[in-house]
Short mmCIF file of C-alpha atoms in Angstrom, two decimals:
data_model
loop_
_atom_site.label_atom_id
_atom_site.label_comp_id
_atom_site.label_asym_id
_atom_site.label_seq_id
_atom_site.Cartn_x
_atom_site.Cartn_y
_atom_site.Cartn_z
CA ASN A 622 37.87 -3.22 13.41
CA ALA A 623 35.16 -3.76 15.81
CA GLY A 624 32.76 -1.19 14.30
CA VAL A 625 29.58 -1.41 16.48
CA THR A 626 29.59 -3.29 19.80
CA GLN A 627 26.69 -3.91 21.98
CA THR A 628 26.51 -5.86 25.51
CA PRO A 629 24.91 -7.66 26.56
CA LYS A 630 24.08 -10.24 23.74
CA PHE A 631 21.17 -11.58 25.68
CA GLN A 632 19.20 -10.77 28.72
CA VAL A 633 16.34 -11.87 30.92
CA LEU A 634 14.46 -9.70 33.21
CA LYS A 635 11.62 -9.71 35.35
CA THR A 636 8.73 -7.04 35.42
CA GLY A 637 9.85 -3.96 37.23
CA GLN A 638 13.72 -4.49 36.96
CA SER A 639 15.89 -2.05 35.27
CA MET A 640 18.97 -2.63 33.16
CA THR A 641 20.89 -0.52 30.78
CA LEU A 642 22.18 -1.64 27.35
CA GLN A 643 25.37 -0.69 26.32
CA CYS A 644 26.70 0.41 22.68
CA ALA A 645 30.08 1.79 21.71
CA GLN A 646 31.49 2.37 18.27
CA ASP A 647 35.22 2.81 17.17
CA MET A 648 34.23 4.74 13.71
CA ASN A 649 34.39 8.23 15.02
CA HIS A 650 30.84 8.77 13.95
CA ASN A 651 28.69 11.40 15.20
CA SER A 652 25.18 10.12 15.12
CA MET A 653 24.01 6.90 16.87
CA TYR A 654 20.46 5.40 17.25
CA TRP A 655 18.90 2.63 19.16
CA TYR A 656 16.05 0.45 17.35
CA ARG A 657 14.12 -2.35 18.63
CA GLN A 658 13.04 -5.31 16.19
CA ASP A 659 9.89 -7.18 16.64
CA PRO A 660 8.54 -9.54 14.17
CA GLY A 661 6.68 -8.23 11.25
CA MET A 662 7.18 -4.66 12.26
CA GLY A 663 10.76 -3.98 10.93
CA LEU A 664 12.77 -1.55 12.92
CA ARG A 665 11.45 1.23 14.96
CA LEU A 666 13.41 4.07 16.38
CA ILE A 667 13.45 4.37 20.12
CA TYR A 668 16.08 7.42 20.58
CA TYR A 669 18.76 8.96 18.64
CA SER A 670 21.87 11.24 19.23
CA ALA A 671 22.45 13.41 15.94
CA SER A 672 25.91 14.71 17.74
CA GLU A 673 27.60 14.25 21.01
CA GLY A 674 25.73 16.11 23.73
CA THR A 675 22.00 15.83 21.97
CA THR A 676 19.46 13.15 22.30
CA ASP A 677 15.97 12.93 20.85
CA LYS A 678 12.81 10.67 20.80
CA GLY A 679 12.15 8.55 18.03
CA GLU A 680 9.04 6.84 17.06
CA VAL A 681 8.67 4.68 20.37
CA PRO A 682 10.51 6.40 23.13
CA ASN A 683 8.15 5.49 26.30
CA GLY A 684 9.76 3.26 28.84
CA TYR A 685 13.16 4.32 27.89
CA ASN A 686 15.93 6.81 28.58
CA VAL A 687 19.30 7.37 26.75
CA SER A 688 22.67 8.81 27.60
CA ARG A 689 25.35 9.84 25.15
CA LEU A 690 28.42 9.58 27.72
CA ASN A 691 30.58 10.76 24.91
CA LYS A 692 31.28 10.37 21.13
CA ARG A 693 31.87 6.65 21.49
CA GLU A 694 29.18 5.50 23.68
CA PHE A 695 25.29 5.72 23.70
CA SER A 696 23.41 3.59 26.22
CA LEU A 697 19.55 2.73 26.76
CA ARG A 698 18.17 2.37 29.93
CA LEU A 699 14.86 0.48 30.86
CA GLU A 700 14.06 1.86 34.15
CA SER A 701 11.03 -0.58 34.96
CA ALA A 702 10.85 -3.45 32.34
CA ALA A 703 7.65 -4.51 30.87
CA PRO A 704 6.79 -7.69 28.90
CA SER A 705 6.09 -5.46 25.81
CA GLN A 706 9.60 -4.29 25.75
CA THR A 707 10.74 -8.05 25.02
CA SER A 708 12.63 -7.33 21.72
CA VAL A 709 15.85 -7.45 19.87
CA TYR A 710 17.37 -4.07 20.38
CA PHE A 711 19.96 -2.74 17.87
CA CYS A 712 22.51 0.13 18.10
CA ALA A 713 23.53 1.68 14.98
CA SER A 714 25.91 4.76 13.87
CA LYS A 715 26.56 6.91 11.03
CA THR A 716 29.32 9.49 10.18
CA SER A 717 27.13 12.36 10.25
CA ASN A 718 23.58 13.87 9.73
CA GLY A 719 23.63 13.63 5.97
CA ASN A 720 20.90 11.83 4.33
CA ASN A 721 22.88 9.34 2.50
CA SER A 722 25.37 8.30 5.02
CA PRO A 723 24.81 4.39 5.72
CA LEU A 724 24.06 3.09 9.32
CA HIS A 725 26.40 0.79 10.74
CA PHE A 726 24.48 -1.82 13.16
CA GLY A 727 25.87 -3.93 16.02
CA ASN A 728 24.84 -7.48 16.61
CA GLY A 729 21.89 -6.86 18.93
CA THR A 730 20.72 -7.57 22.36
CA ARG A 731 17.98 -9.92 22.76
CA LEU A 732 15.89 -8.96 25.74
CA THR A 733 13.22 -10.91 27.37
CA VAL A 734 10.93 -9.75 30.28
CA THR A 735 8.87 -11.91 32.00
CA ALA B 1317 6.34 11.76 6.64
CA GLN B 1318 8.09 9.28 4.26
CA SER B 1319 7.13 5.47 4.25
CA VAL B 1320 8.35 2.10 2.47
CA THR B 1321 6.11 -0.86 1.72
CA GLN B 1322 7.92 -4.15 1.22
CA LEU B 1323 5.17 -6.60 -0.64
CA GLY B 1324 5.53 -10.04 0.44
CA SER B 1325 6.83 -10.88 4.19
CA HIS B 1326 8.09 -14.01 2.94
CA VAL B 1327 9.71 -15.06 -0.38
CA SER B 1328 10.91 -18.56 -1.58
CA VAL B 1329 12.95 -19.26 -4.66
CA SER B 1330 14.93 -22.06 -5.95
CA GLU B 1331 18.46 -22.09 -6.03
CA GLY B 1332 19.76 -20.54 -9.33
CA ALA B 1333 16.28 -18.78 -9.85
CA LEU B 1334 15.91 -15.02 -10.15
CA VAL B 1335 15.34 -13.08 -6.82
CA LEU B 1336 13.07 -10.06 -6.74
CA LEU B 1337 11.96 -8.37 -3.56
CA ARG B 1338 9.77 -5.42 -3.69
CA CYS B 1339 9.97 -2.33 -2.24
CA ASN B 1340 7.97 1.07 -2.87
CA TYR B 1341 8.28 4.30 -1.07
CA SER B 1342 6.38 7.52 -0.61
CA SER B 1343 8.30 10.84 -1.21
CA SER B 1344 7.51 14.32 -2.44
CA VAL B 1345 11.24 14.99 -3.30
CA PRO B 1346 14.14 12.87 -4.43
CA PRO B 1347 14.57 9.93 -1.84
CA TYR B 1348 17.55 8.36 -0.53
CA LEU B 1349 16.81 4.57 -0.60
CA PHE B 1350 18.54 1.56 0.97
CA TRP B 1351 18.41 -1.93 1.18
CA TYR B 1352 20.03 -4.02 3.98
CA VAL B 1353 20.20 -7.61 4.65
CA GLN B 1354 20.27 -9.37 8.05
CA TYR B 1355 21.83 -12.93 8.49
CA PRO B 1356 20.32 -14.82 11.85
CA ASN B 1357 21.53 -13.48 14.94
CA GLN B 1358 23.44 -10.64 13.26
CA GLY B 1359 22.77 -6.89 13.01
CA LEU B 1360 21.74 -5.32 9.45
CA GLN B 1361 24.33 -4.77 6.76
CA LEU B 1362 24.25 -2.61 3.89
CA LEU B 1363 23.78 -3.98 0.54
CA LEU B 1364 23.17 -0.89 -1.74
CA LYS B 1365 22.03 2.53 -1.68
CA TYR B 1366 20.36 5.08 -4.17
CA THR B 1367 21.70 8.63 -4.03
CA SER B 1368 20.39 9.75 -7.28
CA ALA B 1369 23.76 9.34 -9.21
CA ALA B 1370 22.41 6.31 -11.19
CA THR B 1371 19.12 4.71 -11.32
CA LEU B 1372 20.37 1.08 -11.51
CA VAL B 1373 22.75 0.55 -8.21
CA LYS B 1374 24.85 -2.38 -7.85
CA GLY B 1375 25.64 -3.77 -4.39
CA ILE B 1376 27.48 -6.49 -2.64
CA ASN B 1377 26.77 -10.31 -3.28
CA GLY B 1378 25.48 -9.64 -6.93
CA PHE B 1379 22.47 -7.82 -5.75
CA GLU B 1380 21.37 -4.83 -7.70
CA ALA B 1381 18.20 -2.55 -7.53
CA GLU B 1382 16.47 -0.31 -9.93
CA PHE B 1383 15.20 3.05 -8.82
CA LYS B 1384 11.85 4.07 -10.79
CA LYS B 1385 10.39 7.28 -10.15
CA SER B 1386 7.38 6.87 -12.00
CA GLU B 1387 6.44 3.75 -10.15
CA THR B 1388 7.67 5.07 -6.89
CA SER B 1389 9.75 1.69 -6.66
CA PHE B 1390 13.23 0.36 -5.58
CA HIS B 1391 13.05 -3.28 -5.99
CA LEU B 1392 16.08 -5.47 -5.50
CA THR B 1393 17.08 -8.33 -7.65
CA LYS B 1394 19.72 -11.07 -8.20
CA PRO B 1395 19.98 -13.08 -11.01
CA SER B 1396 20.63 -16.48 -9.65
CA ALA B 1397 20.05 -17.11 -5.98
CA HIS B 1398 22.48 -18.88 -3.90
CA MET B 1399 21.75 -20.82 -0.56
CA SER B 1400 23.59 -18.08 1.19
CA ASP B 1401 21.34 -15.58 0.03
CA ALA B 1402 18.82 -16.84 2.81
CA ALA B 1403 18.28 -13.91 5.14
CA GLU B 1404 15.90 -11.25 5.83
CA TYR B 1405 15.81 -8.00 3.79
CA PHE B 1406 15.01 -4.48 4.72
CA CYS B 1407 14.22 -1.26 2.48
CA ALA B 1408 14.74 2.13 4.14
CA VAL B 1409 14.40 5.52 3.23
CA SER B 1410 16.14 8.29 4.93
CA ASP B 1411 13.88 11.18 5.88
CA ARG B 1412 14.53 14.50 7.14
CA VAL B 1413 12.41 15.21 10.28
CA SER B 1414 13.08 18.48 12.54
CA GLY B 1415 16.19 18.93 10.74
CA THR B 1416 17.59 15.54 11.37
CA TYR B 1417 17.62 12.73 8.78
CA LYS B 1418 16.68 9.36 10.17
CA TYR B 1419 15.86 6.18 8.48
CA ILE B 1420 12.51 4.69 7.95
CA PHE B 1421 12.71 0.73 7.55
CA GLY B 1422 10.09 -1.58 5.77
CA THR B 1423 8.81 -4.61 7.56
CA GLY B 1424 11.33 -6.99 6.08
CA THR B 1425 11.15 -9.71 3.62
CA ARG B 1426 12.48 -13.05 4.62
CA LEU B 1427 14.12 -14.91 1.52
CA LYS B 1428 14.45 -18.70 1.53
CA VAL B 1429 16.30 -20.53 -1.06
CA LEU B 1430 15.15 -23.96 -1.93
CA ALA B 1431 17.79 -26.68 -2.80
#
């Protein structure tokens, strides 16, 4: 009963380095999301995938790219990390595009960019 | 676009006291509202959701929330706080943007429970 699994849990990058955050869900959910959480700002949507084969920008997409590899996996890539991308990143999924489907969250990736 | 406002970024209550966490939303149509809880170093977990079936919604761990359309509010309450309730709480609304439903989160309220 893993739910949403994110890897890695922690990461430290230097400015300009790249990395990919991995997310996988085993609940057969159609929609997947990437959020960042910063103190006092709640959760802000970076990118989402309403269904397999589609991706769209959220509120704060600059500096990020995503790939919906298959129905289970949705990765987030930082091509050239910046200190402003220091944050906690959460992947989430839900069953469908319906408006009352609850989100299921992973435990997050804590990223520090120096 | 819809939005949610959580009043009070930090709330402290004594163990056994009433918990009241405030959430106001902006919406022109019946909203779908949610409360989530986040324990340290974990992701968010669903506490409860409002989907227009009933104005008083009961959730897990003894929490409940009342939808008040006239006040555009969806405040979270619990009659008696436990130490284990210490966490951060997020109110969220589901909004349809360009044919896709997305969540809009409030900025969160950190609840501290005093012994």
